Amino acid sequence: MTAVRTRFAPSPTGYMHIGGMRTALFNWLWARHCGGEFILRIDDTDRARNVEEALEPILNSFRWLGLDWDEGPGVGGPHGPYFQSERGDLYREAANRLLAKGLAYRDYATSEEIAADRETAQQEKRPYLNIRRSLDLDQATLDEYAETGKPHVVRFLVPRDKTVVIDDAVRGNVEWNCGLLPDPVIQRGDGSPLYNFATVVDDAGMEITHVIRAEEHLSNTPIQALIYESLGESLPTFAHIPFVTAPGTSKKLSKRDLAKYRNNPQFKKMFERGDTVFPQLGLGDSETLNPVMVAYYEKIGYLPAAVLNALARLGWSLDDKTEILSLSEVKENFTLDRIVKNPAGLDPDKLFAFQSHWMGELPMDTKVSGCIDYLLRAGLIDSADDQMRTFVGRVIAALGDRLKLFSDILDAACFFKDEVEYDEKAFKKRIAKESVPPLLKQFQQERLSAIDESDWTTEHLEAELQSFATTHEVSPGLLIHALRIATTGQPVGPGVFDCLVLVGREKTLERIESALARVEAQA
Ligand code: GLU
């Protein structure tokens, strides 16, 4: 048996689409499951772009997720080049072979002629097929055209009496009547190849055994199958996988609909989070990095394990109930017959649940490194020595499972900054109301300032607060809320006594003073 070889063939678009990443992952998984090879090939025939620049974010997403490739950019391989822009000779040679065998033809029809033919077909209510007038030209005319360089394209000559049957690994048997297929251009006037042709020349030349790709390419498959045959190559197995839809919709996830996604109930939170986090990191906003792109998830602090888990479950399942899967578990169990036919909806809530799970699995040291990266980039700390690592570890422990994404550490800025940023609404509600300031002041004077540095622990602080509340017959809640706002500025966060310990004795006392002074100044 020949070794399984799969490929992913992205165009360098400047970003990696999350749905494209899922296609790439399925190809990777199938190759790895079978002990085969996974190839990256770059569809860069559109030369308007700066390929290197536009490819880098794509390769980065592969690296971030830990998906390696055996042949392709950066690693080379025996079937190169792996950039279509460097394979021109191979396409020209293949086109010439088909021309020589009469399986393709030079078409001199002008666009006006073709438009008129289409119009007639429409009026006669029949599908348009090429009239193939160029096939009737005599040799003298052809020679003259060749000599004068008359503009033309090369078309594949579709055998109209045939039926193409594909046994698609996902969709089962699919049939096409070739009598309905126009002759596709395989080579433009300037000698450059078109997608259907270049893809087959490459897939055949690279000995690809399984073409796993988005279902939108199913309609390209009959032409590709015919081209394979005309080149004397055997067909790979095709697997057309369902497209990834936007959350809660049946429409394909697309960057074109980005503006709409802001109001998509599930995406909304992601955009809002992006708008909070990305500017702090100097990464623009959630327009530049949005949830259609893999980079969004990376930059906002998701774990590769969570994203891989979510991608694997987009249209593939192990059984009815298993949701949490590591990459190696998926790899071990990945077979094409478990791919579903229905569109698979990206589900941010589920992804978030995967993230919670995989974050929970991380050793503290890894969490510390992940968070430190964000603190450094946001300028909240400027170095990460052992003492800082220990402190970040304590903040993470206090946050507990409130820390879902690495960027969540930025919500704990109050433990790293000198200044407190108050949530104004919370400040008004919890501190700046009549009975609270005198109470807070009294608690500070009678109790907090009397506690030694060595007794500044959650247990001790809690006991002092409870005893103060009992003595003065006040609700402990009043003080708890006030202390939280005074020391962290925020209405939510770790337990209040954890906050006081993290802020430290001296700073806690200072912050309470400032909060009280602020109330007075506002009065
Ligand atoms: N560059 C094509 C795409 O991104 C590749 C399609 C294929 O896999 O054949 O859609």
PDB file of C-alpha atoms in Angstrom, residues 3 42 57 68 96 101 145 149 157-158 164 177 204 208 230 261 310 320 362 367 377 403 422 425 435 471 475:
ATOM      1  CA  ALA A   3       1.821   5.715   2.180  1.00  0.00           C
ATOM      2  CA  ILE A  42       1.175  27.453  -1.393  1.00  0.00           C
ATOM      3  CA  PRO A  57       0.637  34.565   9.620  1.00  0.00           C
ATOM      4  CA  ASP A  68       4.138  20.306  11.601  1.00  0.00           C
ATOM      5  CA  ASN A  96       1.456  20.951 -23.853  1.00  0.00           C
ATOM      6  CA  LYS A 101      -2.822  14.446 -27.355  1.00  0.00           C
ATOM      7  CA  TYR A 145      -2.402  32.557 -35.490  1.00  0.00           C
ATOM      8  CA  GLY A 149       0.594  35.467 -31.506  1.00  0.00           C
ATOM      9  CA  LEU A 157     -11.757  19.376 -23.904  1.00  0.00           C
ATOM     10  CA  VAL A 158     -14.499  17.909 -21.752  1.00  0.00           C
ATOM     11  CA  VAL A 164     -17.838  11.190 -13.697  1.00  0.00           C
ATOM     12  CA  ASN A 177     -22.999  14.357 -16.348  1.00  0.00           C
ATOM     13  CA  ALA A 204      -0.568  14.190  -8.962  1.00  0.00           C
ATOM     14  CA  ILE A 208      -1.236  13.076  -2.857  1.00  0.00           C
ATOM     15  CA  SER A 230      -6.263  12.855 -19.211  1.00  0.00           C
ATOM     16  CA  TYR A 261     -20.694  39.191  13.741  1.00  0.00           C
ATOM     17  CA  ALA A 310     -12.771  22.686  19.282  1.00  0.00           C
ATOM     18  CA  ASP A 320     -21.980  10.869  20.902  1.00  0.00           C
ATOM     19  CA  LEU A 362      -1.868  23.223  33.128  1.00  0.00           C
ATOM     20  CA  LYS A 367       0.381  29.319  33.744  1.00  0.00           C
ATOM     21  CA  ARG A 377       3.617  43.024  26.832  1.00  0.00           C
ATOM     22  CA  LEU A 403      -8.316  32.876  34.961  1.00  0.00           C
ATOM     23  CA  TYR A 422     -11.761  52.761  40.164  1.00  0.00           C
ATOM     24  CA  LYS A 425     -20.247  53.005  39.472  1.00  0.00           C
ATOM     25  CA  SER A 435     -22.490  55.155  56.455  1.00  0.00           C
ATOM     26  CA  THR A 471     -18.731  44.473  67.992  1.00  0.00           C
ATOM     27  CA  SER A 475     -23.086  43.860  58.260  1.00  0.00           C
TER      28      SER A 475
END
